[in-house]
CSV table of C-alpha atoms in Angstrom, one decimal:
chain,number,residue,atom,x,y,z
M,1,UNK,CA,1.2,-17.2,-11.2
M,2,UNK,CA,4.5,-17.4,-9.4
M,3,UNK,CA,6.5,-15.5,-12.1
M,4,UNK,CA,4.1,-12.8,-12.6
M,5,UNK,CA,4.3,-12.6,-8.8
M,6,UNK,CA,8.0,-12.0,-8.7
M,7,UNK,CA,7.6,-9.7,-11.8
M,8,UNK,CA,5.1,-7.1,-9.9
M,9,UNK,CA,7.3,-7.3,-6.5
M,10,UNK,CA,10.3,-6.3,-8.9
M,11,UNK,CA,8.8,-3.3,-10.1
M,12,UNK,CA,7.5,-2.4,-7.2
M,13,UNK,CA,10.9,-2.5,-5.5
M,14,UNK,CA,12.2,-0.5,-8.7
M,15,UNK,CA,9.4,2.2,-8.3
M,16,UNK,CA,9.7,2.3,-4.4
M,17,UNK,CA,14.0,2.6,-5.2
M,18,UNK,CA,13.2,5.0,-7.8
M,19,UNK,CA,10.6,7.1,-5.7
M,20,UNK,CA,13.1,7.2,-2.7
M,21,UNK,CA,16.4,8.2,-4.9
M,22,UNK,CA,14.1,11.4,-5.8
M,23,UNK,CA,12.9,12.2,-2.4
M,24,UNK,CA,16.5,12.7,-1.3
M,25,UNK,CA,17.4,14.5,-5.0
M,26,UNK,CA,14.8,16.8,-3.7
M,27,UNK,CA,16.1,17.7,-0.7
M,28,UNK,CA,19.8,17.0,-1.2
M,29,UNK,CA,19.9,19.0,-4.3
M,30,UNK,CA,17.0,21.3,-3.1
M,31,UNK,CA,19.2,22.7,-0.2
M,32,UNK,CA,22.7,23.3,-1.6
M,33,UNK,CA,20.3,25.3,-4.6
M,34,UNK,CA,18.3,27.4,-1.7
M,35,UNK,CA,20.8,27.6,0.9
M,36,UNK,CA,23.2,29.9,-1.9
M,37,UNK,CA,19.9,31.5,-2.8
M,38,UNK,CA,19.2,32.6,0.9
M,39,UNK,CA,23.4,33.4,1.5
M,40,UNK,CA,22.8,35.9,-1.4
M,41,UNK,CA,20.0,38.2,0.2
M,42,UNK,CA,20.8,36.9,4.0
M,43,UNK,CA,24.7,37.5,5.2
M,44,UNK,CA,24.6,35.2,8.4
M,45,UNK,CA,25.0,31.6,7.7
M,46,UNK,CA,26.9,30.5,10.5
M,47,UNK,CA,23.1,31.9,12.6
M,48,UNK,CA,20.9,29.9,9.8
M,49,UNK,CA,22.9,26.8,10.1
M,50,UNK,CA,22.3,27.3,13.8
M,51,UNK,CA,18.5,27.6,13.9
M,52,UNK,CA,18.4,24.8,11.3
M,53,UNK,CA,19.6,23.1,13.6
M,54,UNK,CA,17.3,23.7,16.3
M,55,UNK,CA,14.6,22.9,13.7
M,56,UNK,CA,16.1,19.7,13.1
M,57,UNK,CA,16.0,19.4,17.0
M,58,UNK,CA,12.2,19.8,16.9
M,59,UNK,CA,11.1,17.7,14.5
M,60,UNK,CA,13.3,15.1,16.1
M,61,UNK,CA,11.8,15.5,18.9
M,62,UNK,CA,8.7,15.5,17.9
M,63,UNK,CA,8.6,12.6,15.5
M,64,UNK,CA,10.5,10.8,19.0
M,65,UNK,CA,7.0,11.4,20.6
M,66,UNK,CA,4.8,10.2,17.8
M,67,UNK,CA,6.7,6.9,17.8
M,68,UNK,CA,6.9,6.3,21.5
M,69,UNK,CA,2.6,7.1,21.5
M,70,UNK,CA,2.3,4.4,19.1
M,71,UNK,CA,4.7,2.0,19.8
M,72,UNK,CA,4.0,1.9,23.3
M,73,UNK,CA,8.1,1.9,23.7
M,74,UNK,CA,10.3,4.4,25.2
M,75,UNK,CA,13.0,5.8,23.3
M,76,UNK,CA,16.6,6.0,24.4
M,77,UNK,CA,18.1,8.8,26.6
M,78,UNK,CA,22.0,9.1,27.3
M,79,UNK,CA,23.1,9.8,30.5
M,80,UNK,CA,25.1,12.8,30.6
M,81,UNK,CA,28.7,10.7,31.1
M,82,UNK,CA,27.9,9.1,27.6
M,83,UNK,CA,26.2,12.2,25.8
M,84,UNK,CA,29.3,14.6,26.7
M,85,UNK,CA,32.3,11.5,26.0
M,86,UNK,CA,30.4,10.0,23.4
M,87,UNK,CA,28.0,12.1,21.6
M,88,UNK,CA,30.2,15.6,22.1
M,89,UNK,CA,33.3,14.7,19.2
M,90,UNK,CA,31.0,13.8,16.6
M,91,UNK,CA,28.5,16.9,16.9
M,92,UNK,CA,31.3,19.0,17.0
M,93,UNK,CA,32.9,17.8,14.2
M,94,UNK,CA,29.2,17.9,13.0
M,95,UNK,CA,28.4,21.5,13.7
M,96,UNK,CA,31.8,22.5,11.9
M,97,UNK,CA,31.3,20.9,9.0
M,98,UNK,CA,28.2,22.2,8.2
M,99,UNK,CA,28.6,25.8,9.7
M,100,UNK,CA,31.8,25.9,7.2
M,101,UNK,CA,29.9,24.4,4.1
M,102,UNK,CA,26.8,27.0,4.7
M,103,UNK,CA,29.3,29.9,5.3
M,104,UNK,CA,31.6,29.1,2.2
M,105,UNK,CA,27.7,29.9,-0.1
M,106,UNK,CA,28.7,33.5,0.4
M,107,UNK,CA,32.4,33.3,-1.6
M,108,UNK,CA,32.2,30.8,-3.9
M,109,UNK,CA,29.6,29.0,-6.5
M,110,UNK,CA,27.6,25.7,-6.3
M,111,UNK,CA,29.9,24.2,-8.9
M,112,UNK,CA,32.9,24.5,-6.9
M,113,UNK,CA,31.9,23.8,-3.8
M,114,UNK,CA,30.1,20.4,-5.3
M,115,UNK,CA,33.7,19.9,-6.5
M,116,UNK,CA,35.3,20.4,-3.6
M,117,UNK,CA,33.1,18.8,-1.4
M,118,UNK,CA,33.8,15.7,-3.3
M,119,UNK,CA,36.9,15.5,-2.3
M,120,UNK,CA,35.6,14.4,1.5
M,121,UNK,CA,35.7,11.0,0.6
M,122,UNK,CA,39.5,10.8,0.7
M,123,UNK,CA,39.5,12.6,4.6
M,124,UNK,CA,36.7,10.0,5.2
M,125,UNK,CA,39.2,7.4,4.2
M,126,UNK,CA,42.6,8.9,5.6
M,127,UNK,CA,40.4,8.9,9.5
M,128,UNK,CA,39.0,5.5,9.1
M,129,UNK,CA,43.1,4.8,8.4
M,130,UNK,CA,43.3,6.5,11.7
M,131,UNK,CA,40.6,5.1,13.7
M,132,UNK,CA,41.6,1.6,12.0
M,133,UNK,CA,38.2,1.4,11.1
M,134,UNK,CA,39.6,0.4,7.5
M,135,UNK,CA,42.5,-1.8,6.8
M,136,UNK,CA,45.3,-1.3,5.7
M,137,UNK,CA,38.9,30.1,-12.8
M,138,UNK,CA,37.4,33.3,-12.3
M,139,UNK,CA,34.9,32.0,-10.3
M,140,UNK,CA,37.3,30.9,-7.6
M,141,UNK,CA,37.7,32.5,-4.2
M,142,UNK,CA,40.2,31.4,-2.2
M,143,UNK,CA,38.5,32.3,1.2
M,144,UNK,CA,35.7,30.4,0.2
M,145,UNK,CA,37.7,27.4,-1.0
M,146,UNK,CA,39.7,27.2,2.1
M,147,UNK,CA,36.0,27.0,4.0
M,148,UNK,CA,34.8,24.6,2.1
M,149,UNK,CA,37.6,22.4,1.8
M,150,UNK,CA,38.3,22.5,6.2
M,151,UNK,CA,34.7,21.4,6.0
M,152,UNK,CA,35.5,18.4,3.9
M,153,UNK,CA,38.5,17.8,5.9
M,154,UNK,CA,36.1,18.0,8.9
M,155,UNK,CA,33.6,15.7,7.6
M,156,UNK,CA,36.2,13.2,7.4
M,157,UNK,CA,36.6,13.6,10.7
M,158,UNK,CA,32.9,13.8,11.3
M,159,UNK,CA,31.5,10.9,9.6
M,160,UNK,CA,34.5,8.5,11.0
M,161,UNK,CA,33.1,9.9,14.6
M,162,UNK,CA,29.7,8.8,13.4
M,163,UNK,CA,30.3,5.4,12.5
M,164,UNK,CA,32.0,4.7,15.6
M,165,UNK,CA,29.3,6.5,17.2
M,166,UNK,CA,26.4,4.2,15.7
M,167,UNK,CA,28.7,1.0,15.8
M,168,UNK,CA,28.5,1.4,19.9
M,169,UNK,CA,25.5,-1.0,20.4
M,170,UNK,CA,25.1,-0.6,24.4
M,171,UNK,CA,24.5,3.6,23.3
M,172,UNK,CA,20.9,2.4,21.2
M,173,UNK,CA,21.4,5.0,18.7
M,174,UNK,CA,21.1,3.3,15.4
M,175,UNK,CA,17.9,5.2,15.1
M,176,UNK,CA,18.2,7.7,13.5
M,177,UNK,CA,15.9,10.1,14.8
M,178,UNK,CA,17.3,9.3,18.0
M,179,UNK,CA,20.9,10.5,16.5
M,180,UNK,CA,19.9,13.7,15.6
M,181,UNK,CA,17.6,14.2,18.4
M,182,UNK,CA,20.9,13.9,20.9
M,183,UNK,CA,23.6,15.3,18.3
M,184,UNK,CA,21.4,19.0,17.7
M,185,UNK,CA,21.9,20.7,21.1
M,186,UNK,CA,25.5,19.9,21.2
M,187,UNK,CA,25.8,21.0,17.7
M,188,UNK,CA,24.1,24.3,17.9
M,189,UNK,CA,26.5,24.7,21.1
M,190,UNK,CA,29.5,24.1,19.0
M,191,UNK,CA,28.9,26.1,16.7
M,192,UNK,CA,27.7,29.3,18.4
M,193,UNK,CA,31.3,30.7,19.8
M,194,UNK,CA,31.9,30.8,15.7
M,195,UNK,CA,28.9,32.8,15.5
M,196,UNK,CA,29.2,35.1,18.2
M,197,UNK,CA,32.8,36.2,16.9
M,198,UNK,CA,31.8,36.7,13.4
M,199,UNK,CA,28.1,37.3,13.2
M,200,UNK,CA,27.1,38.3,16.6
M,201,UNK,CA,27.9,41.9,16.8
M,202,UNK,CA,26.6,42.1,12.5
M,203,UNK,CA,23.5,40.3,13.1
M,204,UNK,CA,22.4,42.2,16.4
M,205,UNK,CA,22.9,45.6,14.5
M,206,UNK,CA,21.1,44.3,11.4
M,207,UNK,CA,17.9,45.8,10.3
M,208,UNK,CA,16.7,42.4,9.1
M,209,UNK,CA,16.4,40.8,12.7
M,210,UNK,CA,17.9,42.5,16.1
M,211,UNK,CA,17.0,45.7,14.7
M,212,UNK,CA,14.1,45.0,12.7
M,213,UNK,CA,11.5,47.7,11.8
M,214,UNK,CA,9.4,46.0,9.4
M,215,UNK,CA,8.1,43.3,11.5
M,216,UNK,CA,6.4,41.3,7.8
M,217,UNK,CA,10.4,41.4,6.4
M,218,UNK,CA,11.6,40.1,10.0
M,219,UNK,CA,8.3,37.0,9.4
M,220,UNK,CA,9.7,36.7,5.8
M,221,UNK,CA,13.3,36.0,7.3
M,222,UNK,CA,12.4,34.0,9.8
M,223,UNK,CA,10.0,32.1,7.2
M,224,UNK,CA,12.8,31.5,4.9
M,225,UNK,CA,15.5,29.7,7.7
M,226,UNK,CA,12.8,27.6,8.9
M,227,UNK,CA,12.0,26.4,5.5
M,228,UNK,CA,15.5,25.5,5.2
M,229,UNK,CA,15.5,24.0,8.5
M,230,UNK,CA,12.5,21.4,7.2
M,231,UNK,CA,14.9,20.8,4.1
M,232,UNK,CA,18.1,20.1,6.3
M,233,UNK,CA,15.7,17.6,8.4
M,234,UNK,CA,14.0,16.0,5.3
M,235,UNK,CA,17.6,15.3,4.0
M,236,UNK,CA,19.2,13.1,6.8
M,237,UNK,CA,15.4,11.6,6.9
M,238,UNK,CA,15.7,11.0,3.5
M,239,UNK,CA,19.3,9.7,3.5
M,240,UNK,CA,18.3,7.3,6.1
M,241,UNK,CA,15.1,5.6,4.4
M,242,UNK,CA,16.7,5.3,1.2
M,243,UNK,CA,19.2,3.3,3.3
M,244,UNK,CA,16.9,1.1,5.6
M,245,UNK,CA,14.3,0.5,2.4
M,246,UNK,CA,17.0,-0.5,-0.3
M,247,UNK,CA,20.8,-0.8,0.5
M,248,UNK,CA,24.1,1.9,1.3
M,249,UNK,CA,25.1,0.7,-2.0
M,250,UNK,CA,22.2,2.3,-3.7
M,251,UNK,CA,22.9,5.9,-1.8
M,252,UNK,CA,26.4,6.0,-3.2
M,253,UNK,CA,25.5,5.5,-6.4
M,254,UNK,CA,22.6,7.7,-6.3
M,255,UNK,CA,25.3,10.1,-4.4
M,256,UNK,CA,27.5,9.7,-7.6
M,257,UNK,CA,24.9,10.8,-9.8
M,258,UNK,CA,23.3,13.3,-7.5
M,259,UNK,CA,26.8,15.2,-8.1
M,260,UNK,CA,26.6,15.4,-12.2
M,261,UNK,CA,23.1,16.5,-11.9
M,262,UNK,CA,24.1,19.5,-9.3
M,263,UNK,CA,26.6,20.9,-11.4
M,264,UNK,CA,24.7,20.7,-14.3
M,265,UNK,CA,21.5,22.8,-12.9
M,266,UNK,CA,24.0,25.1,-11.4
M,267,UNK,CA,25.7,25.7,-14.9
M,268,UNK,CA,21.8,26.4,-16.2
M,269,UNK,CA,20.5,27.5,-12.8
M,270,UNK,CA,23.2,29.8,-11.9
M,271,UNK,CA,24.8,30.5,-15.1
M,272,UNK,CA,28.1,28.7,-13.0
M,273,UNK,CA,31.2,28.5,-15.8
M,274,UNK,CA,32.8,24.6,-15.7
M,275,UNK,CA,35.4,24.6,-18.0
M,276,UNK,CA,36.8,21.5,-19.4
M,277,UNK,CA,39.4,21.2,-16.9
M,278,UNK,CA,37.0,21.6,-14.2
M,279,UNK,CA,35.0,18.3,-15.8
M,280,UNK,CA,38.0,16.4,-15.9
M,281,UNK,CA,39.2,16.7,-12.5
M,282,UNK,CA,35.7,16.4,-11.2
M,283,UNK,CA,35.5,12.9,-13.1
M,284,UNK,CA,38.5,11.5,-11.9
M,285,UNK,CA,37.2,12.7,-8.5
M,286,UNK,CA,33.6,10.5,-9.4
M,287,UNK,CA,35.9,7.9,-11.0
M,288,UNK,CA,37.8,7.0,-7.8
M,289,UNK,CA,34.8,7.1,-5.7
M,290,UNK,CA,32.8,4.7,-8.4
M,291,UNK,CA,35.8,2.0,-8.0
M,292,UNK,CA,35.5,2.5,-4.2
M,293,UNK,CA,31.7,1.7,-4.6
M,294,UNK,CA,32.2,-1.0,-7.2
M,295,UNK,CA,34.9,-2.4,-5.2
M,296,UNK,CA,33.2,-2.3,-1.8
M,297,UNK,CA,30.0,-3.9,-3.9
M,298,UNK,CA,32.0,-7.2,-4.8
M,299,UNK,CA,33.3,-7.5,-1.4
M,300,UNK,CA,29.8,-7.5,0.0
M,301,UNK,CA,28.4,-10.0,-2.9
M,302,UNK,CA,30.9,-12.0,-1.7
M,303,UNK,CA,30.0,-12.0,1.8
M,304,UNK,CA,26.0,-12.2,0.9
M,305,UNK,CA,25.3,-9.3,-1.3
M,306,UNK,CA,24.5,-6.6,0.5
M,307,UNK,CA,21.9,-5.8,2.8
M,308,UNK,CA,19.2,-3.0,3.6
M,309,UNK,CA,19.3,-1.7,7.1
M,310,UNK,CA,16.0,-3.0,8.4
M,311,UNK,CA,15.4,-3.5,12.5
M,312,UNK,CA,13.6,-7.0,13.4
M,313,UNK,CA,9.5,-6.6,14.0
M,314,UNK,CA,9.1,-3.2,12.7
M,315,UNK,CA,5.7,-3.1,12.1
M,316,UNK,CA,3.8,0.0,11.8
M,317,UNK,CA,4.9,2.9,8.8
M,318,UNK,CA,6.6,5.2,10.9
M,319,UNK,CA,8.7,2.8,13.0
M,320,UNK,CA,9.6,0.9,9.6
M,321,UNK,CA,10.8,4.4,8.6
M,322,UNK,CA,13.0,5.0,12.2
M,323,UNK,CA,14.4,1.7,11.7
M,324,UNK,CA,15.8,0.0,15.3
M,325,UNK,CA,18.9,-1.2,16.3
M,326,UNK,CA,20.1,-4.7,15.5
M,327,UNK,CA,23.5,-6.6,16.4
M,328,UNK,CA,26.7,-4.1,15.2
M,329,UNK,CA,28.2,-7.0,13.6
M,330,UNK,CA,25.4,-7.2,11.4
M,331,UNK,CA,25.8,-3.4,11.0
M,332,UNK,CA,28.9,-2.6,10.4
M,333,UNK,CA,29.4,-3.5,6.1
M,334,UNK,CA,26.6,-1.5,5.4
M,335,UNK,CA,27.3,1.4,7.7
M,336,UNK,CA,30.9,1.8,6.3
M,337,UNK,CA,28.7,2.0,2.8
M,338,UNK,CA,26.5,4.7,4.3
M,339,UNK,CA,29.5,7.0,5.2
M,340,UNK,CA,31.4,6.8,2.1
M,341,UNK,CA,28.1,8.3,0.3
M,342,UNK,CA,28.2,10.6,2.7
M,343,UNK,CA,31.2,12.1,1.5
M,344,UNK,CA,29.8,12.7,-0.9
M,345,UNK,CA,27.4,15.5,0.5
C-alpha cells in the first residue's frame, strides 16, 4: 500500500511538473511568436510594451484584491522613500529591457534575437561579479542586433537588481504579484520619454489610433495589445508557479529547452534561415549555460538538494499560487537559480 502510495504521488508530481513546464511554453514561447506577428502590421512597440504593462498593472492589482478578500490579510505597500530608492533601479532597468527586446521584433527575426538573447546570462553573471552577489547572415540587421543585445546587457543589469530587490526581507516583496504590482507604474514611467521621442509624434499622426477613422480597426488594435498584455502577465505568473510548485532548477532546464524549441518553430513558423554556424554558436551558448545549471545543481545537492519556493501555511489555491515571503537566507540558493533562467528569456 505504501509503495503504490509513493508511486501515484510521483506521477502526480511528474504530471503537475510536466503540466506547469507547458503553461509557461505557452506563454513564453506564445509571446516572442505574437509579439513579431503584431511588430509586423503595428510599428509602435515601445507604446505596446507600455500598455502591456499597464495591463500587467491591472491584473496585479486585481488578483492583490482577490487575495486580500480571502485571506483576510493585507498586502504590502512601500512607502514612497523605499518605492523610489528601492523599487525605481530595478523597474528601470526593467522597462529598458523589455522596451528594447519588443522594439528589436521590427529589424530582426525570432531566431536571432532567441540567439542573442541567450547571451544575457553572461551580463547576469558579470553584475552579480559586481554586486558580489557571486563569488569570485542575410537575415541580420545590425540596428536590430544592437537593440537586442543592449537589452541583454540591460537584463543583466535588471535581473541582478531583482535579486537584491527580493533578497531585502523588511521590503515583503517575495510575492510575486506584489513585485509587479509596485514595479509597473515605475516601468511604464521609464519607458515613456523613449516613447515620446520616437513614437510619440508617429503614433499621434497614425490612422490606426490618434487619428483613427475606423473606430472597429482602432477596437481590433486595441484588442490585439491587450491580448498581449494578458500573455506578458501569464508569463511572469507562469515563471513564478513553476518555481514555487517544483524548483528554479526545473525553470532553467525547461528555459534550456524552451530555447531549441523557439528556434525550431521559427525556422517552420517563420521560414527563419539557421545555418550551421548559427547552430553551433547557439549550442555552445546552451552548453555553457547547462554546466552553469548542472553545476549550480550539485552545489545545491550538496547543501540539501534543492528546494521549491513554497511560503509557510499557505492554504487556499490562489495564495499557494502567490507564494509569501519566508526567511532570505532560506531564499537566496534558489533565487540565484531563478535569475540565471531568466537569462534566458
Amino acid at each position: 500500500m505504501g509503495r503504490w502510495a509513493l508511486d501515484v504521488a510521483f506521477v502526480w508530481k511528474a504530471v503537475l511538473t510536466l503540466g506547469l513546464v507547458l503553461l509557461y511554453y505557452c506563454f513564453s514561447i506564445g509571446i516572442t511568436f505574437y509579439n513579431k506577428w503584431l511588430t509586423k502590421s503595428f510599428h509602435f512597440p515601445l507604446f505596446m510594451t507600455m500598455l502591456h504593462l499597464a495591463v500587467i498593472f491591472l491584473f496585479s492589482a486585481l488578483s492583490r484584491a482577490l487575495v486580500q478578500c480571502s485571506s483576510h490579510r493585507a498586502r504590502v505597500v512601500l512607502s514612497w522613500t523605499d518605492y523610489l530608492r528601492r523599487v525605481a533601479p530595478t523597474a528601470l532597468a526593467t522597462a529598458l529591457d523589455v522596451g528594447l527586446s519588443n522594439w528589436s521584433f521590427l529589424y530582426i527575426t525570432v531566431s536571432l534575437y532567441t540567439m542573442t538573447k541567450s547571451s544575457a546570462v553572461l551580463f547576469i553573471l558579470i553584475f552579480s561579479l559586481i554586486f558580489k552577489l557571486e563569488e569570485l547572415s542575410t537575415q541580420f540587421n545590425v540596428e536590430g542586433f544592437a537593440l537586442v543585445l543592449g537589452a541583454s546587457f540591460i537584463g543583466g543589469i535588471r535581473w541582478t537588481l531583482t535579486q537584491m530587490l527580493l533578497q531585502k526581507a523588511e521590503l515583503g516583496l517575495q510575492n510575486p504579484i506584489d513585485t509587479m504590482f509596485h514595479l509597473q507604474p515605475l516601468m511604464f514611467l521609464g519607458l515613456f520619454p523613449l516613447f515620446a521621442i520616437f513614437e510619440g509624434l508617429h503614433l499621434s499622426t497614425s490612422e490606426k489610433i490618434f487619428r483613427f477613422q475606423d473606430t472597429g480597426l482602432l477596437l481590433r488594435v486595441l484588442g490585439s495589445l491587450f491580448l498581449g498584455g494578458i500573455l506578458a502577465f501569464g508569463l511572469g505568473f507562469s515563471e513564478f508557479l513553476l518555481v514555487s510548485r517544483t524548483s528554479s532548477l526545473t525553470l532553467s532546464i525547461a528555459g534550456i529547452f524552451k530555447e531549441v524549441c523557439t528556434l525550431l518553430l521559427a525556422a517552420h513558423l517563420l521560414g527563419d534561415q539557421i545555418s550551421l554556424l548559427n547552430w553551433l554558436g547557439f549550442a555552445l551558448c546552451l552548453s555553457g549555460i547547462s554546466l552553469h545549471v548542472a553545476l549550480k545543481a550539485l552545489h545545491s545537492r550538496g547543501d540539501g538538494g534543492p528546494r521549491a519556493l513554497k511560503g509557510p501555511g499557505s492554504h487556499p489555491d490562489l495564495e499557494l499560487l502567490l507564494r509569501s515571503s519566508r526567511p532570505e537566507e532560506e531564499n537566496n540558493e534558489e533565487e540565484e537559480g531563478y535569475f540565471v533562467a531568466q537569462g534566458q528569456q
